[in-house]
Coordinates of C-alpha atoms and ligand atoms in Angstrom, one line a residue:
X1 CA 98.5 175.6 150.2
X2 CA 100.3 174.3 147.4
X3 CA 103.3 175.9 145.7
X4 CA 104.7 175.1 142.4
X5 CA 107.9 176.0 142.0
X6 CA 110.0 176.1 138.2
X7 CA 113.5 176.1 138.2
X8 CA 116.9 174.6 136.8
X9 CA 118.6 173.5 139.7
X10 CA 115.8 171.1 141.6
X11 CA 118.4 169.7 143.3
X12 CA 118.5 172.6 145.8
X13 CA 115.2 172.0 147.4
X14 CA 115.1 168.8 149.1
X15 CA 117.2 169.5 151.6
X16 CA 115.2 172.4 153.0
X17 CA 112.0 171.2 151.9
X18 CA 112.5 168.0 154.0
X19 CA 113.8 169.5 157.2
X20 CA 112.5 171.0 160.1
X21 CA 109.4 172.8 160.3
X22 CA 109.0 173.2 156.4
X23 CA 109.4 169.1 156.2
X24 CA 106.6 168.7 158.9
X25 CA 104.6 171.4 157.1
X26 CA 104.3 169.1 154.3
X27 CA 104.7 165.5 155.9
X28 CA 101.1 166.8 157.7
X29 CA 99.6 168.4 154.1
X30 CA 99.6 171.9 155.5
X31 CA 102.0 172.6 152.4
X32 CA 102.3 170.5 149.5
X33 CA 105.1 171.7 147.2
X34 CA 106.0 170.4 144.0
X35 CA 109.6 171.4 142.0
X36 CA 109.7 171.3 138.3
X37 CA 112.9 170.9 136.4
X38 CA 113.1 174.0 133.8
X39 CA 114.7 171.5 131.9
X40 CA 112.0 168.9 131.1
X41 CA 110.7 171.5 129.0
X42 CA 113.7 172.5 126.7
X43 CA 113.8 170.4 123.2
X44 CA 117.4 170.3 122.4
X45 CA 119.9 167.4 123.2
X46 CA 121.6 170.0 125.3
X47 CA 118.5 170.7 127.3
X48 CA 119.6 174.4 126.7
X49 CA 117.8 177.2 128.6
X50 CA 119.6 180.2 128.7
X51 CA 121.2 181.9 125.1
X52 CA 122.9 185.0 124.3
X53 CA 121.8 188.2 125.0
X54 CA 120.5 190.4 121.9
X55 CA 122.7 193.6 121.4
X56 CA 125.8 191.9 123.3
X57 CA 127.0 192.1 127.0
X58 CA 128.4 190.0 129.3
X59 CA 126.1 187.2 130.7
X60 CA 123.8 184.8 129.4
X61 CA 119.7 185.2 129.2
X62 CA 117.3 182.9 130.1
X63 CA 115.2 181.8 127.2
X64 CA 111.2 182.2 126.2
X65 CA 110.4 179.0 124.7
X66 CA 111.2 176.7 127.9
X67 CA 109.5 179.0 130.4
X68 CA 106.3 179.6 128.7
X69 CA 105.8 175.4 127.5
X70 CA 106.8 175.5 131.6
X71 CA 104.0 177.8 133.2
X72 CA 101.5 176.3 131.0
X73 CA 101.8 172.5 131.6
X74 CA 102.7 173.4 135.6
X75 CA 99.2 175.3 135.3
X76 CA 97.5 172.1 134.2
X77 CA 98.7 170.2 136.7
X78 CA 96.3 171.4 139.8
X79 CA 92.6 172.6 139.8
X80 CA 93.6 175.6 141.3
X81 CA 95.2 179.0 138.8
X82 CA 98.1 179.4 140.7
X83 CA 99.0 183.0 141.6
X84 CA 102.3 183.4 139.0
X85 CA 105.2 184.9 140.6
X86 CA 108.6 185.9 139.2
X87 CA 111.7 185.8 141.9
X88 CA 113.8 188.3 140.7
X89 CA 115.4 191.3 141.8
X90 CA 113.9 194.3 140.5
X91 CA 110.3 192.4 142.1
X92 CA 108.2 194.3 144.6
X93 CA 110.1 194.0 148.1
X94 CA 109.0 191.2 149.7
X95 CA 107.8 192.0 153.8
X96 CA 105.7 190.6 156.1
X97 CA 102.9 192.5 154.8
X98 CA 103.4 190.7 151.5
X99 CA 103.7 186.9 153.1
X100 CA 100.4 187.6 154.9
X101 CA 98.6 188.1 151.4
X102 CA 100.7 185.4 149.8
X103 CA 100.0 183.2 152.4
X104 CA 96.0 183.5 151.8
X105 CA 96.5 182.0 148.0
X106 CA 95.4 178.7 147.4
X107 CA 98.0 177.7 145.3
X108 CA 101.6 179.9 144.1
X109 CA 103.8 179.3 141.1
X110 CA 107.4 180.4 141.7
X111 CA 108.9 180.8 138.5
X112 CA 113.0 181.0 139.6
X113 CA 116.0 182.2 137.5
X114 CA 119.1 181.7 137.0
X115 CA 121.5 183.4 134.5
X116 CA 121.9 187.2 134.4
X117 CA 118.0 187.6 133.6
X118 CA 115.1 186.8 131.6
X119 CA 114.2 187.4 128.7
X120 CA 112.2 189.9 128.8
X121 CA 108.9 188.2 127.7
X122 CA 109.3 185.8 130.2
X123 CA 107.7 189.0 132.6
X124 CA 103.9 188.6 131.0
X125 CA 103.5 185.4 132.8
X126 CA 104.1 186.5 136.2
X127 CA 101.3 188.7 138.5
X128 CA 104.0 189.4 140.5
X129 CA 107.5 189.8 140.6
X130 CA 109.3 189.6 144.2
X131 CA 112.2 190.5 145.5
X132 CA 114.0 189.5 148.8
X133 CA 115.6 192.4 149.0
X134 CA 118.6 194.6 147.7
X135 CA 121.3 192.3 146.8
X136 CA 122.1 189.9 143.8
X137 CA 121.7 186.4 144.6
X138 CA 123.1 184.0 141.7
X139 CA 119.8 182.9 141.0
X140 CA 116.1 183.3 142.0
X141 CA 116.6 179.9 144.6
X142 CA 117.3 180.8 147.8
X143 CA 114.5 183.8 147.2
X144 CA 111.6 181.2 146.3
X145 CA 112.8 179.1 149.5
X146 CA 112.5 182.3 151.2
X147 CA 109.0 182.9 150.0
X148 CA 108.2 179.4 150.6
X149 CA 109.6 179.5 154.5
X150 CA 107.8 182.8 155.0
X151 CA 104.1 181.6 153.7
X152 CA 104.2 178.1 155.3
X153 CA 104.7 179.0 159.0
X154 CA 101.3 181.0 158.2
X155 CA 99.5 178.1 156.9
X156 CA 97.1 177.0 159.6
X157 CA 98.4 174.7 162.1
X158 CA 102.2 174.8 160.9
X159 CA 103.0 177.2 164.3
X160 CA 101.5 176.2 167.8
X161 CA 99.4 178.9 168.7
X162 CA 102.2 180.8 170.6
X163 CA 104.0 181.0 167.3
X164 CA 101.0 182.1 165.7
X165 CA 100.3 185.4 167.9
X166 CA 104.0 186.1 167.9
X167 CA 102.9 186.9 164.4
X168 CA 100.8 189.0 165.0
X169 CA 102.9 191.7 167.3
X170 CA 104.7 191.6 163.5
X171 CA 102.2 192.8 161.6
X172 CA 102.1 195.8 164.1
X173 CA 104.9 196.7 162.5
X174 CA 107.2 196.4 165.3
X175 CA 110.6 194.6 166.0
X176 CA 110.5 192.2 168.6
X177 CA 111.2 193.0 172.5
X178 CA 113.9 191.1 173.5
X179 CA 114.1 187.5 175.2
X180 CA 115.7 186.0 177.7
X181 CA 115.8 182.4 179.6
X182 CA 117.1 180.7 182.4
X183 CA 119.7 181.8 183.9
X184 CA 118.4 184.8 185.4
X185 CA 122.3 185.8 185.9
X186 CA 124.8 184.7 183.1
X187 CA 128.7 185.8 182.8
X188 CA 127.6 188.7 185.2
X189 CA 125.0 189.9 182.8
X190 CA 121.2 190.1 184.6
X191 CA 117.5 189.8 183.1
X192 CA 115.3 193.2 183.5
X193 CA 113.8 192.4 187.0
X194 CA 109.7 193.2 185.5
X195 CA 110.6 189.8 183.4
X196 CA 111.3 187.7 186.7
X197 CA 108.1 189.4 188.8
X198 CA 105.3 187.3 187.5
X199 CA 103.1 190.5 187.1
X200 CA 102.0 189.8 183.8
X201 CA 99.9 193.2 182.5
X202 CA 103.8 194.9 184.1
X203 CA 105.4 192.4 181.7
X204 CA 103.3 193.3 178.4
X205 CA 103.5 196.8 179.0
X206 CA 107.6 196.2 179.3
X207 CA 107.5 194.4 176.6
X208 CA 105.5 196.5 174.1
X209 CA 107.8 199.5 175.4
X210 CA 110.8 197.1 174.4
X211 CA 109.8 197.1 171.0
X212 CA 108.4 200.8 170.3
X213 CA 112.2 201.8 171.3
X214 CA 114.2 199.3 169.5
X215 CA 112.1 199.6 166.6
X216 CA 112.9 203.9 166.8
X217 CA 116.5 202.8 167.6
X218 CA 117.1 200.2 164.9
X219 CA 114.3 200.7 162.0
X220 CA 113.2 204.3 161.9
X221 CA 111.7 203.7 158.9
X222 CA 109.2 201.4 160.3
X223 CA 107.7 204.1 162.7
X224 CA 105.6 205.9 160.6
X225 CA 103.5 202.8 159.4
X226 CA 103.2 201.8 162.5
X227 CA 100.3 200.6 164.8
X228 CA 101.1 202.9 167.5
X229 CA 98.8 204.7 169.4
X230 CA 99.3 208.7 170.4
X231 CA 102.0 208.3 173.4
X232 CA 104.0 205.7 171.8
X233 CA 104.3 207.3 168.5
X234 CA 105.3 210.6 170.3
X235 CA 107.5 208.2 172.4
X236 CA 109.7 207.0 169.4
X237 CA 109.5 210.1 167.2
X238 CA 111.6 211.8 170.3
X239 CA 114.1 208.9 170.3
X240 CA 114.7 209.2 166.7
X241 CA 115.0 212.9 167.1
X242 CA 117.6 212.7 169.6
X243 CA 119.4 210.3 167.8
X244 CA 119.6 212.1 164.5
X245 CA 120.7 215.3 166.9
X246 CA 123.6 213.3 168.4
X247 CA 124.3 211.7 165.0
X248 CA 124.8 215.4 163.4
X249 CA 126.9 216.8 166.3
Ligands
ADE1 N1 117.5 186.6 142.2 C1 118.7 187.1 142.4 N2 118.7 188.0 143.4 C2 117.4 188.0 143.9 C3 116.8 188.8 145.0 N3 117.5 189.6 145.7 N4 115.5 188.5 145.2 C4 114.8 187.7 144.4 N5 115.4 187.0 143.4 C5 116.7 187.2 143.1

């Protein structure tokens, strides 16, 4: 997959890029990201690319003119049309949902702000615009590394195969059960004993138990959509019954 990604501080993304997983994602080709200076495309001795807003207010705007010459020579610079997105706050939540269908592009361009917004043209370039979620970051950065994290440890061969269907108990829509290693007794704290009895099909059904009740306990709001059959459904309805009830008393 390749990912574009347009910005005015470049200088972030090394780092991350280079390290880790993401750096052997793209030191073996199964990620090949390239990050574009905003700047390069300004044409003023400042390099200027954020202005005033229109109708006053605190802040500055990030301009048209550098954004648009941007997109379009980035576009040009791969056979494939990139899939345009727009990291910014008010975008589409991004979940895992969303990374699975990003991840299946061919090639993304990340178009990243800074600045208390765009202007608002800037928005007719982008098929998307994604958000990583309810806060204000001081610029669209840290999102598009976010994006970028979340699509490449899809990317075929990136995970071992373990990795890979660990995935998948994800896009059930369920947290994950939870882990423990060696040792089986640690500051007088015990594993659950099904985890130490080598009964595998004991140790799944634990396990998928595990997460149908922390998911009711901890992310109600991911019950409804799901993949639960009949029991399990019934299962953490009831737990998030009783805890509303004990909640309201
Ligand atoms: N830019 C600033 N805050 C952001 C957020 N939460 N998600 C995506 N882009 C952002």
């Amino acid at each position: 997959m390749r990912v574009d990604v347009i910005t005015v501080v470049p200088g972030m993304y090394p780092e991350v890029l280079g390290t880790s997983i993401l750096g052997r994602a793209i030191a073996t080709g199964a990620l090949d990201v390239s990050v574009h200076d905003l700047r390069d495309w300004t044409d003023d001795r400042h390099r200027t690319t954020d202005d005033y807003p229109f109708g006053g207010g605190p802040g500055m705007v990030m301009k048209p003119e550098p954004v648009f010459r941007a997109v379009g020579s980035v576009r040009d610079m791969h056979p494939a049309r990139p899939r345009v997105v727009l990291v910014c706050p008010q975008g589409r939540p991004l979940d895992q949902g969303l990374v699975r269908e990003l991840a299946t592009e061919e090639r993304l361009l990340l178009i990243c702000g800074r600045y208390e917004g765009f202007d608002e043209r800037i928005r007719t370039l982008a098929d998307d615009e994604i958000s990583i979620g309810d806060y204000v970051l001081t610029g669209g950065d840290l999102a598009a590394l976010v994006v970028i994290d979340a699509v490449a440890r899809l990317q075929p061969g990136v995970l071992g195969h373990e990795d890979s269907a660990h995935d998948e108990s994800f896009s059930e829509g369920l947290l994950e059960y939870p882990q423990y290693t060696r040792p089986a007794e640690f500051n007088g704290m015990g594993v659950p004993e099904v985890l130490l009895s080598g009964d595998h099909a004991r140790i799944a059904r634990w396990r998928r138990a595990a997460a149908v009740e922390r998911t009711a306990i901890r992310r109600p709001d991911l019950i409804e959509s799901a993949d639960l059959d009949e029991d399990e459904r019934a299962h953490a309805r009831t737990i998030i019954e009783e805890r509303k009830r004990t909640q309201d008393d």
